[in-house]
Tab-separated table of C-alpha atoms and ligand atoms in Angstrom:
chain	number	residue	atom	x	y	z
M	1	MET	CA	-17.347	7.854	-18.116
M	2	GLU	CA	-14.728	7.528	-15.360
M	3	LYS	CA	-12.693	4.327	-15.457
M	4	THR	CA	-13.349	1.864	-12.634
M	5	PRO	CA	-10.371	0.471	-10.701
M	6	TYR	CA	-10.938	-2.861	-12.479
M	7	ASP	CA	-10.828	-1.161	-15.913
M	8	MET	CA	-7.576	0.505	-14.871
M	9	ALA	CA	-6.079	-2.780	-13.687
M	10	MET	CA	-7.029	-4.372	-17.021
M	11	ALA	CA	-5.604	-1.488	-19.082
M	12	GLN	CA	-2.290	-1.739	-17.212
M	13	LEU	CA	-2.137	-5.508	-17.644
M	14	ASP	CA	-2.970	-5.256	-21.369
M	15	LYS	CA	-0.247	-2.653	-21.935
M	16	CYS	CA	2.312	-4.707	-20.054
M	17	ALA	CA	1.288	-7.880	-21.932
M	18	GLU	CA	1.856	-6.105	-25.224
M	19	ILE	CA	5.333	-4.853	-24.260
M	20	ILE	CA	6.621	-8.201	-22.991
M	21	LYS	CA	4.663	-10.202	-25.597
M	22	LEU	CA	2.932	-12.184	-22.872
M	23	ASP	CA	1.551	-15.608	-23.722
M	24	PRO	CA	-2.189	-14.923	-24.439
M	25	ASN	CA	-3.208	-17.869	-22.231
M	26	MET	CA	-1.306	-16.444	-19.254
M	27	HIS	CA	-2.841	-13.054	-19.993
M	28	GLU	CA	-6.329	-14.563	-19.950
M	29	ILE	CA	-5.754	-16.260	-16.579
M	30	LEU	CA	-4.373	-13.061	-15.001
M	31	LYS	CA	-7.482	-11.042	-15.895
M	32	TYR	CA	-9.567	-12.772	-13.225
M	33	PRO	CA	-9.216	-13.646	-9.554
M	34	LYS	CA	-9.025	-17.354	-8.785
M	35	ARG	CA	-11.871	-16.987	-6.343
M	36	VAL	CA	-14.182	-14.258	-5.018
M	37	LEU	CA	-16.322	-14.999	-2.000
M	38	CYS	CA	-19.347	-12.870	-1.094
M	39	VAL	CA	-20.711	-13.245	2.425
M	40	TYR	CA	-23.711	-11.819	4.275
M	41	VAL	CA	-22.926	-11.265	7.945
M	42	PRO	CA	-25.779	-10.880	10.476
M	43	VAL	CA	-24.846	-8.575	13.348
M	44	MET	CA	-26.900	-7.901	16.473
M	45	MET	CA	-26.919	-4.099	16.694
M	46	ASP	CA	-27.048	-2.211	19.995
M	47	ASN	CA	-30.746	-1.417	19.419
M	48	GLY	CA	-31.623	-5.132	19.625
M	49	LYS	CA	-32.225	-5.508	15.851
M	50	VAL	CA	-30.211	-7.709	13.499
M	51	LYS	CA	-28.572	-5.975	10.545
M	52	VAL	CA	-26.991	-7.960	7.699
M	53	PHE	CA	-23.689	-6.637	6.231
M	54	LYS	CA	-22.228	-7.644	2.889
M	55	GLY	CA	-18.551	-8.605	2.692
M	56	PHE	CA	-16.100	-9.876	0.080
M	57	ARG	CA	-12.766	-11.633	-0.195
M	58	SER	CA	-11.042	-11.739	-3.553
M	59	GLN	CA	-8.089	-14.087	-4.152
M	60	HIS	CA	-6.373	-13.167	-7.387
M	61	ASN	CA	-3.217	-15.235	-7.785
M	62	ASP	CA	-1.214	-17.556	-5.524
M	63	ALA	CA	1.488	-18.776	-7.911
M	64	LEU	CA	4.195	-17.205	-5.727
M	65	GLY	CA	2.666	-18.068	-2.340
M	66	PRO	CA	-0.457	-17.628	-0.178
M	67	PHE	CA	-2.813	-14.746	-1.021
M	68	LYS	CA	-2.093	-11.538	0.913
M	69	GLY	CA	-3.995	-8.272	1.271
M	70	GLY	CA	-5.956	-6.016	3.588
M	71	VAL	CA	-9.632	-5.822	4.518
M	72	ARG	CA	-11.277	-2.412	4.154
M	73	PHE	CA	-14.349	-1.250	6.044
M	74	HIS	CA	-16.125	1.315	3.888
M	75	PRO	CA	-19.714	2.187	2.823
M	76	ASN	CA	-18.796	2.374	-0.895
M	77	VAL	CA	-16.705	-0.761	-1.230
M	78	THR	CA	-17.804	-3.039	-4.101
M	79	MET	CA	-16.925	-6.522	-5.259
M	80	GLU	CA	-15.363	-5.169	-8.445
M	81	GLU	CA	-13.188	-2.748	-6.494
M	82	VAL	CA	-11.978	-5.519	-4.187
M	83	MET	CA	-11.177	-7.665	-7.242
M	84	ALA	CA	-9.052	-4.874	-8.748
M	85	LEU	CA	-7.283	-4.277	-5.433
M	86	SER	CA	-6.457	-7.984	-5.191
M	87	ILE	CA	-4.844	-7.818	-8.647
M	88	TRP	CA	-2.674	-4.878	-7.535
M	89	MET	CA	-1.645	-6.861	-4.457
M	90	THR	CA	-0.389	-9.656	-6.732
M	91	TRP	CA	1.853	-7.124	-8.484
M	92	LYS	CA	2.947	-5.397	-5.270
M	93	CYS	CA	4.091	-8.663	-3.635
M	94	ALA	CA	5.825	-9.736	-6.843
M	95	VAL	CA	7.665	-6.390	-7.206
M	96	ALA	CA	8.935	-6.754	-3.639
M	97	SER	CA	10.019	-10.349	-4.480
M	98	ILE	CA	8.187	-11.756	-1.462
M	99	PRO	CA	6.697	-15.266	-1.673
M	100	LEU	CA	3.074	-14.147	-1.451
M	101	GLY	CA	0.203	-13.689	-3.890
M	102	GLY	CA	-2.587	-11.119	-4.167
M	103	GLY	CA	-5.804	-10.917	-2.171
M	104	LYS	CA	-8.122	-8.223	-0.800
M	105	GLY	CA	-11.227	-8.023	1.356
M	106	GLY	CA	-13.976	-5.521	1.984
M	107	ILE	CA	-16.993	-5.047	4.227
M	108	VAL	CA	-19.754	-2.652	3.190
M	109	CYS	CA	-20.329	-0.628	6.366
M	110	ASP	CA	-19.862	2.811	7.856
M	111	PRO	CA	-17.551	2.117	10.796
M	112	LYS	CA	-17.730	5.741	11.995
M	113	SER	CA	-21.435	5.302	12.801
M	114	MET	CA	-20.976	1.988	14.666
M	115	SER	CA	-20.253	1.328	18.333
M	116	LEU	CA	-17.162	-0.608	19.441
M	117	GLY	CA	-19.298	-3.647	20.264
M	118	GLU	CA	-21.026	-3.571	16.851
M	119	LEU	CA	-17.654	-3.315	15.102
M	120	GLU	CA	-16.262	-6.248	17.062
M	121	ARG	CA	-19.308	-8.416	16.282
M	122	LEU	CA	-19.067	-7.467	12.586
M	123	SER	CA	-15.310	-8.195	12.438
M	124	ARG	CA	-15.725	-11.574	14.118
M	125	GLY	CA	-18.771	-12.436	11.974
M	126	TYR	CA	-16.937	-11.569	8.742
M	127	PHE	CA	-13.889	-13.627	9.677
M	128	ALA	CA	-16.020	-16.598	10.747
M	129	ALA	CA	-17.764	-16.404	7.361
M	130	ILE	CA	-14.497	-16.478	5.369
M	131	ARG	CA	-12.522	-18.755	7.719
M	132	HIS	CA	-12.538	-21.738	5.337
M	133	ILE	CA	-10.642	-19.763	2.676
M	134	VAL	CA	-8.043	-18.047	4.917
M	135	GLY	CA	-5.109	-19.463	6.887
M	136	PRO	CA	-1.356	-19.011	7.397
M	137	GLN	CA	-0.617	-21.111	4.274
M	138	LEU	CA	-3.681	-20.048	2.304
M	139	ASP	CA	-4.659	-16.373	2.599
M	140	ILE	CA	-3.363	-13.828	5.112
M	141	PRO	CA	-5.473	-10.670	5.590
M	142	ALA	CA	-4.162	-7.385	7.045
M	143	PRO	CA	-5.415	-3.855	7.894
M	144	ASP	CA	-6.588	-1.492	5.148
M	145	VAL	CA	-8.880	1.568	5.023
M	146	ASN	CA	-10.649	1.900	8.426
M	147	SER	CA	-9.157	-1.272	9.870
M	148	SER	CA	-6.218	-1.490	12.257
M	149	PRO	CA	-4.349	-3.807	14.653
M	150	ARG	CA	-7.532	-3.840	16.784
M	151	GLU	CA	-9.586	-5.556	14.044
M	152	MET	CA	-6.672	-7.921	13.317
M	153	ALA	CA	-6.694	-9.028	16.975
M	154	TRP	CA	-10.434	-9.849	16.689
M	155	PHE	CA	-9.864	-11.695	13.376
M	156	LEU	CA	-7.034	-13.719	14.904
M	157	ASP	CA	-9.010	-14.581	18.003
M	158	GLU	CA	-12.014	-15.704	15.955
M	159	TYR	CA	-9.830	-17.898	13.753
M	160	ASN	CA	-8.074	-19.448	16.760
M	161	LYS	CA	-11.445	-20.327	18.321
M	162	TYR	CA	-12.324	-22.196	15.140
M	163	LEU	CA	-8.958	-24.012	15.022
M	164	GLY	CA	-8.770	-24.699	18.741
M	165	TYR	CA	-5.155	-23.528	18.900
M	166	ASN	CA	-3.038	-20.427	18.264
M	167	ALA	CA	-2.081	-19.627	14.642
M	168	PRO	CA	-0.884	-15.994	14.644
M	169	GLY	CA	0.260	-16.187	10.981
M	170	VAL	CA	-3.342	-15.995	9.720
M	171	VAL	CA	-3.286	-12.158	9.792
M	172	THR	CA	-0.568	-9.497	9.846
M	173	GLY	CA	-0.612	-5.968	11.226
M	174	LYS	CA	-1.455	-7.407	14.669
M	175	PRO	CA	-0.510	-5.707	17.944
M	176	VAL	CA	3.092	-6.639	18.884
M	177	GLU	CA	1.864	-8.275	22.116
M	178	ILE	CA	0.047	-11.008	20.175
M	179	GLY	CA	2.546	-11.678	17.397
M	180	GLY	CA	2.865	-8.403	15.480
M	181	SER	CA	6.273	-7.314	14.181
M	182	GLU	CA	8.413	-4.551	15.569
M	183	GLY	CA	8.529	-1.696	13.064
M	184	ARG	CA	5.305	-2.634	11.233
M	185	GLY	CA	3.507	0.618	12.143
M	186	GLU	CA	5.990	2.906	10.399
M	187	ALA	CA	7.152	0.420	7.719
M	188	THR	CA	5.514	2.069	4.698
M	189	GLY	CA	7.192	5.433	5.307
M	190	ARG	CA	10.463	3.753	6.256
M	191	GLY	CA	10.453	1.678	3.058
M	192	LEU	CA	9.628	4.770	1.008
M	193	SER	CA	12.615	6.618	2.444
M	194	PHE	CA	14.913	3.751	1.338
M	195	VAL	CA	13.464	3.829	-2.185
M	196	ALA	CA	13.836	7.630	-2.276
M	197	ARG	CA	17.524	7.307	-1.366
M	198	GLU	CA	18.118	4.809	-4.202
M	199	ALA	CA	16.172	6.809	-6.789
M	200	ALA	CA	18.021	10.004	-5.800
M	201	LYS	CA	21.343	8.247	-6.457
M	202	LYS	CA	20.238	7.336	-9.990
M	203	LEU	CA	19.098	10.892	-10.718
M	204	GLY	CA	22.212	12.516	-9.272
M	205	ILE	CA	20.236	14.234	-6.505
M	206	GLU	CA	22.338	14.702	-3.372
M	207	PHE	CA	19.933	12.932	-1.005
M	208	LYS	CA	21.361	14.352	2.207
M	209	LYS	CA	20.572	17.850	0.995
M	210	ALA	CA	17.424	17.145	-1.041
M	211	SER	CA	14.386	19.387	-0.586
M	212	VAL	CA	11.198	17.404	-0.011
M	213	VAL	CA	7.457	18.180	-0.138
M	214	VAL	CA	4.943	15.723	1.361
M	215	GLN	CA	1.196	15.808	0.767
M	216	GLY	CA	-0.705	14.093	3.611
M	217	PHE	CA	0.504	13.927	7.210
M	218	GLY	CA	-0.997	10.599	8.329
M	219	ASN	CA	0.764	7.275	8.710
M	220	VAL	CA	2.566	7.247	5.358
M	221	GLY	CA	3.193	11.006	5.050
M	222	TYR	CA	4.392	11.558	8.604
M	223	TYR	CA	6.800	8.595	8.676
M	224	SER	CA	8.112	9.290	5.164
M	225	ALA	CA	8.882	12.879	6.190
M	226	LYS	CA	10.370	11.811	9.533
M	227	PHE	CA	12.744	9.200	8.080
M	228	MET	CA	13.796	11.413	5.184
M	229	GLU	CA	14.552	14.190	7.652
M	230	GLU	CA	16.693	11.674	9.581
M	231	PHE	CA	18.627	11.042	6.343
M	232	GLY	CA	19.369	14.775	6.227
M	233	CYS	CA	16.762	15.871	3.660
M	234	LYS	CA	15.135	19.266	4.117
M	235	ILE	CA	11.348	18.978	4.461
M	236	ILE	CA	10.119	22.269	2.976
M	237	GLY	CA	6.393	21.525	2.534
M	238	LEU	CA	3.798	19.454	4.404
M	239	SER	CA	0.008	19.248	4.325
M	240	ASP	CA	-3.091	17.563	5.671
M	241	SER	CA	-6.724	17.632	4.570
M	242	LYS	CA	-7.133	21.259	5.781
M	243	GLY	CA	-4.196	22.648	3.773
M	244	GLY	CA	-0.431	22.904	3.719
M	245	ILE	CA	2.595	24.852	4.950
M	246	PHE	CA	5.832	25.888	3.271
M	247	ASN	CA	9.190	26.990	4.642
M	248	PRO	CA	12.179	27.012	2.255
M	249	ALA	CA	14.522	26.903	5.267
M	250	GLY	CA	13.026	23.558	6.343
M	251	LEU	CA	10.360	22.347	8.792
M	252	SER	CA	10.919	20.188	11.877
M	253	VAL	CA	8.683	17.151	11.330
M	254	GLU	CA	8.344	16.424	15.056
M	255	LYS	CA	7.474	20.044	15.876
M	256	VAL	CA	4.847	20.141	13.122
M	257	MET	CA	3.365	16.851	14.403
M	258	LYS	CA	3.158	18.231	17.984
M	259	TYR	CA	1.566	21.409	16.604
M	260	LYS	CA	-0.972	19.344	14.613
M	261	GLN	CA	-1.821	17.286	17.695
M	262	ASN	CA	-2.500	20.483	19.657
M	263	THR	CA	-4.361	22.463	16.995
M	264	GLY	CA	-5.885	19.783	14.762
M	265	GLY	CA	-3.970	20.799	11.623
M	266	VAL	CA	-0.601	21.882	10.216
M	267	GLN	CA	-1.680	25.310	8.950
M	268	ASP	CA	-0.492	28.494	10.692
M	269	PHE	CA	2.602	26.651	11.963
M	270	PRO	CA	4.948	29.383	13.269
M	271	GLY	CA	7.530	30.554	10.723
M	272	ALA	CA	5.841	28.829	7.760
M	273	THR	CA	3.637	30.198	4.980
M	274	ASN	CA	0.204	28.658	4.451
M	275	VAL	CA	-0.445	27.109	1.021
M	276	THR	CA	-3.376	25.198	-0.429
M	277	ASN	CA	-2.995	21.510	-1.245
M	278	GLU	CA	-2.958	22.436	-4.946
M	279	GLU	CA	-0.146	24.990	-4.434
M	280	LEU	CA	1.788	22.508	-2.322
M	281	LEU	CA	2.048	20.022	-5.194
M	282	GLU	CA	3.450	22.739	-7.451
M	283	LEU	CA	6.260	23.862	-5.101
M	284	LYS	CA	9.809	23.752	-6.468
M	285	CYS	CA	11.612	20.874	-4.771
M	286	ASP	CA	13.791	17.842	-5.493
M	287	ILE	CA	11.355	15.191	-4.242
M	288	LEU	CA	7.546	15.252	-4.080
M	289	ILE	CA	5.644	12.617	-2.092
M	290	PRO	CA	1.865	12.470	-2.563
M	291	ALA	CA	0.866	10.436	0.508
M	292	ALA	CA	-2.816	11.272	0.971
M	293	LEU	CA	-5.382	10.284	-1.654
M	294	GLU	CA	-5.732	8.962	-5.187
M	295	ASN	CA	-5.964	11.243	-8.278
M	296	GLN	CA	-3.988	14.211	-6.910
M	297	ILE	CA	-1.684	14.708	-9.910
M	298	THR	CA	-3.855	14.920	-13.002
M	299	GLU	CA	-3.665	16.235	-16.564
M	300	LYS	CA	-4.666	19.655	-15.105
M	301	ASN	CA	-1.668	20.141	-12.800
M	302	ALA	CA	0.967	17.664	-14.063
M	303	ASN	CA	2.738	20.259	-16.220
M	304	LYS	CA	3.080	22.532	-13.161
M	305	ILE	CA	4.982	19.968	-11.096
M	306	LYS	CA	8.517	21.227	-10.442
M	307	ALA	CA	9.943	18.242	-8.562
M	308	ARG	CA	12.614	16.047	-10.168
M	309	LEU	CA	11.376	12.889	-8.511
M	310	VAL	CA	7.862	11.837	-7.424
M	311	LEU	CA	7.386	8.925	-5.010
M	312	GLU	CA	3.852	7.612	-4.695
M	313	GLY	CA	3.269	7.086	-0.976
M	314	ALA	CA	-0.499	6.918	-1.544
M	315	ASN	CA	-2.138	4.352	-3.805
M	316	GLY	CA	-2.984	5.780	-7.234
M	317	PRO	CA	-2.177	9.497	-6.660
M	318	THR	CA	-1.190	10.015	-10.328
M	319	THR	CA	-3.722	9.550	-13.152
M	320	PRO	CA	-2.582	7.708	-16.329
M	321	LYS	CA	-2.697	10.944	-18.375
M	322	ALA	CA	-0.616	12.793	-15.777
M	323	ASP	CA	1.822	9.899	-15.770
M	324	ASN	CA	2.462	10.390	-19.490
M	325	ILE	CA	2.930	14.157	-19.054
M	326	LEU	CA	5.460	13.677	-16.242
M	327	TYR	CA	7.338	11.082	-18.288
M	328	GLU	CA	7.555	13.502	-21.223
M	329	MET	CA	8.818	16.201	-18.835
M	330	GLY	CA	11.601	13.860	-17.648
M	331	ILE	CA	10.261	13.613	-14.090
M	332	MET	CA	10.705	10.148	-12.606
M	333	VAL	CA	7.606	8.725	-10.898
M	334	VAL	CA	8.306	5.786	-8.601
M	335	PRO	CA	4.943	3.975	-8.618
M	336	ASP	CA	2.896	3.037	-5.572
M	337	ILE	CA	3.425	-0.717	-5.990
M	338	LEU	CA	7.137	-0.102	-5.397
M	339	ALA	CA	7.287	3.107	-3.333
M	340	ASN	CA	4.791	2.012	-0.662
M	341	ALA	CA	5.635	-1.717	-0.632
M	342	GLY	CA	7.454	-1.363	2.723
M	343	GLY	CA	4.177	-2.073	4.529
M	344	VAL	CA	3.415	-5.395	2.885
M	345	SER	CA	7.089	-6.368	3.033
M	346	THR	CA	7.120	-5.926	6.801
M	347	SER	CA	3.844	-7.870	6.910
M	348	TYR	CA	5.784	-10.633	5.201
M	349	PHE	CA	8.445	-10.376	7.939
M	350	GLU	CA	5.684	-10.577	10.557
M	351	TRP	CA	4.316	-13.744	8.947
M	352	VAL	CA	7.803	-15.319	8.813
M	353	GLN	CA	8.328	-14.538	12.520
M	354	ASN	CA	4.931	-16.072	13.333
M	355	LEU	CA	5.707	-19.262	11.420
M	356	GLN	CA	9.068	-19.726	13.139
M	357	ASN	CA	7.770	-18.421	16.480
M	358	TYR	CA	10.973	-16.414	16.899
M	359	TYR	CA	10.873	-12.634	16.931
M	360	TRP	CA	13.457	-10.184	15.618
M	361	PRO	CA	14.524	-6.939	17.302
M	362	TYR	CA	13.525	-3.650	15.697
M	363	GLU	CA	16.965	-3.007	14.155
M	364	GLU	CA	16.911	-6.374	12.391
M	365	VAL	CA	13.500	-5.681	10.839
M	366	VAL	CA	14.713	-2.274	9.576
M	367	GLN	CA	17.913	-3.764	8.149
M	368	LYS	CA	16.021	-6.511	6.338
M	369	LEU	CA	13.536	-3.986	4.970
M	370	ASP	CA	16.365	-1.788	3.671
M	371	LYS	CA	17.888	-4.722	1.745
M	372	LEU	CA	14.549	-5.817	0.360
M	373	MET	CA	13.559	-2.328	-0.857
M	374	VAL	CA	16.969	-1.707	-2.476
M	375	LYS	CA	16.700	-4.987	-4.377
M	376	ALA	CA	13.146	-4.250	-5.482
M	377	PHE	CA	14.099	-0.757	-6.656
M	378	ASN	CA	17.114	-2.033	-8.615
M	379	ASN	CA	15.052	-4.759	-10.313
M	380	VAL	CA	12.530	-2.167	-11.466
M	381	TYR	CA	15.246	0.283	-12.493
M	382	ASP	CA	16.870	-2.419	-14.625
M	383	ALA	CA	13.572	-3.056	-16.438
M	384	TYR	CA	13.160	0.746	-16.819
M	385	THR	CA	16.459	1.012	-18.682
M	386	ARG	CA	16.028	-2.278	-20.574
M	387	TYR	CA	12.518	-1.614	-21.915
M	388	LYS	CA	12.732	2.208	-22.028
M	389	VAL	CA	9.334	2.643	-20.386
M	390	GLU	CA	8.213	4.716	-17.417
M	391	MET	CA	8.987	3.304	-13.932
M	392	ARG	CA	5.333	2.277	-13.438
M	393	MET	CA	5.356	0.023	-16.475
M	394	ALA	CA	8.805	-1.249	-15.494
M	395	ALA	CA	7.361	-2.312	-12.129
M	396	TYR	CA	4.444	-4.082	-13.855
M	397	ILE	CA	6.860	-5.825	-16.180
M	398	CYS	CA	8.948	-7.122	-13.240
M	399	ALA	CA	5.805	-8.287	-11.452
M	400	VAL	CA	4.089	-9.954	-14.412
M	401	GLU	CA	7.304	-11.691	-15.465
M	402	ARG	CA	7.827	-13.040	-11.959
M	403	VAL	CA	4.255	-14.255	-11.527
M	404	THR	CA	4.004	-15.834	-14.974
M	405	LYS	CA	7.328	-17.629	-14.496
M	406	ALA	CA	5.905	-19.222	-11.343
M	407	MET	CA	2.654	-20.085	-13.177
M	408	LYS	CA	4.623	-21.732	-15.942
M	409	LEU	CA	6.773	-23.748	-13.542
M	410	ARG	CA	3.602	-24.945	-11.836
M	411	GLY	CA	2.201	-25.966	-15.190
M	412	TRP	CA	-0.844	-23.685	-15.067
M	413	CYS	CA	-0.746	-23.223	-18.802
H	1	NAD	P1	-3.993	8.247	7.021
H	1	NAD	O1	-5.461	8.283	7.179
H	1	NAD	O2	-3.140	7.891	8.190
H	1	NAD	O3	-3.465	9.680	6.504
H	1	NAD	C1	-3.999	10.354	5.416
H	1	NAD	C2	-3.522	11.809	5.464
H	1	NAD	O4	-3.964	12.480	4.311
H	1	NAD	C3	-4.060	12.604	6.658
H	1	NAD	O5	-3.033	13.433	7.147
H	1	NAD	C4	-5.148	13.489	6.026
H	1	NAD	O6	-5.328	14.692	6.729
H	1	NAD	C5	-4.545	13.724	4.689
H	1	NAD	N1	-5.509	14.126	3.674
H	1	NAD	C6	-6.778	13.709	3.469
H	1	NAD	N2	-7.341	14.360	2.447
H	1	NAD	C7	-6.392	15.186	1.959
H	1	NAD	C8	-6.338	16.122	0.898
H	1	NAD	N3	-7.401	16.340	0.128
H	1	NAD	N4	-5.189	16.767	0.691
H	1	NAD	C9	-4.125	16.561	1.464
H	1	NAD	N5	-4.103	15.723	2.481
H	1	NAD	C10	-5.231	15.045	2.732
H	1	NAD	O7	-3.723	7.265	5.801
H	1	NAD	P2	-2.373	6.506	5.417
H	1	NAD	O8	-2.366	5.169	6.053
H	1	NAD	O9	-1.223	7.430	5.621
H	1	NAD	O10	-2.608	6.253	3.857
H	1	NAD	C11	-2.402	7.273	2.892
H	1	NAD	C12	-2.347	6.628	1.517
H	1	NAD	O11	-1.313	5.649	1.488
H	1	NAD	C13	-3.598	5.881	1.065
H	1	NAD	O12	-3.683	5.986	-0.339
H	1	NAD	C14	-3.294	4.438	1.434
H	1	NAD	O13	-4.044	3.515	0.653
H	1	NAD	C15	-1.831	4.380	1.088
H	1	NAD	N6	-1.074	3.301	1.726
H	1	NAD	C16	-0.990	3.208	3.071
H	1	NAD	C17	-0.234	2.194	3.657
H	1	NAD	C18	-0.060	2.101	5.142
H	1	NAD	O14	0.722	1.238	5.603
H	1	NAD	N7	-0.717	2.936	5.954
H	1	NAD	C19	0.408	1.247	2.851
H	1	NAD	C20	0.313	1.376	1.467
H	1	NAD	C21	-0.429	2.420	0.919
């Protein structure tokens, strides 16, 4: 039977606990969220009938600071999945060394079949139902699958109605006009490019000349490719859900994006060869960035990967078995909780700006993100050399050590 996300989160925690000889009482506490709220939200649909939607908010750990994590709108979202995602958020915030804990939310719905008005009423209804457990010093939601700055603006407005005054720090990923941060939109790809630069240094890859393949050409894939191209890397392969393209001489990221906007896909881009998404992953290159979906590198194709460095732009693109194969092959995999932490780190910057009501220019946000990502990478790399484990486990070790230190200082056990 396939492992659930919660099983996977537990297996990772157990392995980490064994390596660092974690206090069994701490281990027991970390297995569960502190609180999971389930709400039923009545929404007046456009046909005049009320439909009730189920929603969740899981708050895993707040030893380091308020809970933090997105809200996904998806027909298959479950409470168990949201619980697992909130655990991963605890680790992601801890790896980035930001003073926030782990949370996650979900609403069981099919947003693609709903009108704008129905979506707004659902968003407001969900936030009103969880308003007593969120807040700028308590739990700070953000966008996730099928949610965006638009939903964050509705969440914020609903919360402010309840408070009777403006408190923009209750959500991040807001539009800039109402308290969002400059640079938040592209932050995940930007952060990934900084981590790629640091990892390349350690592996002796000349970053300015590195050849790069990116799977997925959405928010994370496009910005990762764009910023790495700005660093001088040669982007030789790109793909979207319809398939990929390859040009050993290099592709212009902007030109491919314009082409995709005009034609609906990247394939048949002039001068490039079409490849399938499977072939794309197996191209010879210095750096491979899976930035589309989970479970793309598996035990079936791991031994065909020819990159020297893999950076997980997507969440969970490498299965545990594939991870072991790549480690044996000497290919470094920078795990999602480090490689794509630029998004949540810039959310942290947004929250800080909201609390001080003073906003930084774009360049300052980018500079601060660069410093933060370099520090996070070096912390993980130190654990990687100290414990002689793969980078994923090194990141878990850094995170669990940081969280449990805070728990101990607070006297939780
Ligand atoms: P997105 O919807 O903007 O883009 C996804 C891209 O993947 C699209 O180009 C799509 O065409 C492509 N795609 C879909 N199926 C594919 C397939 N089978 N093969 C190849 N490409 C395929 O999404 P996103 O925001 O870029 O997120 C991508 C991944 O990164 C997800 O795992 C997400 O959870 C993770 N992530 C995103 C952020 C963020 O800030 N957006 C932060 C952290 C992690």
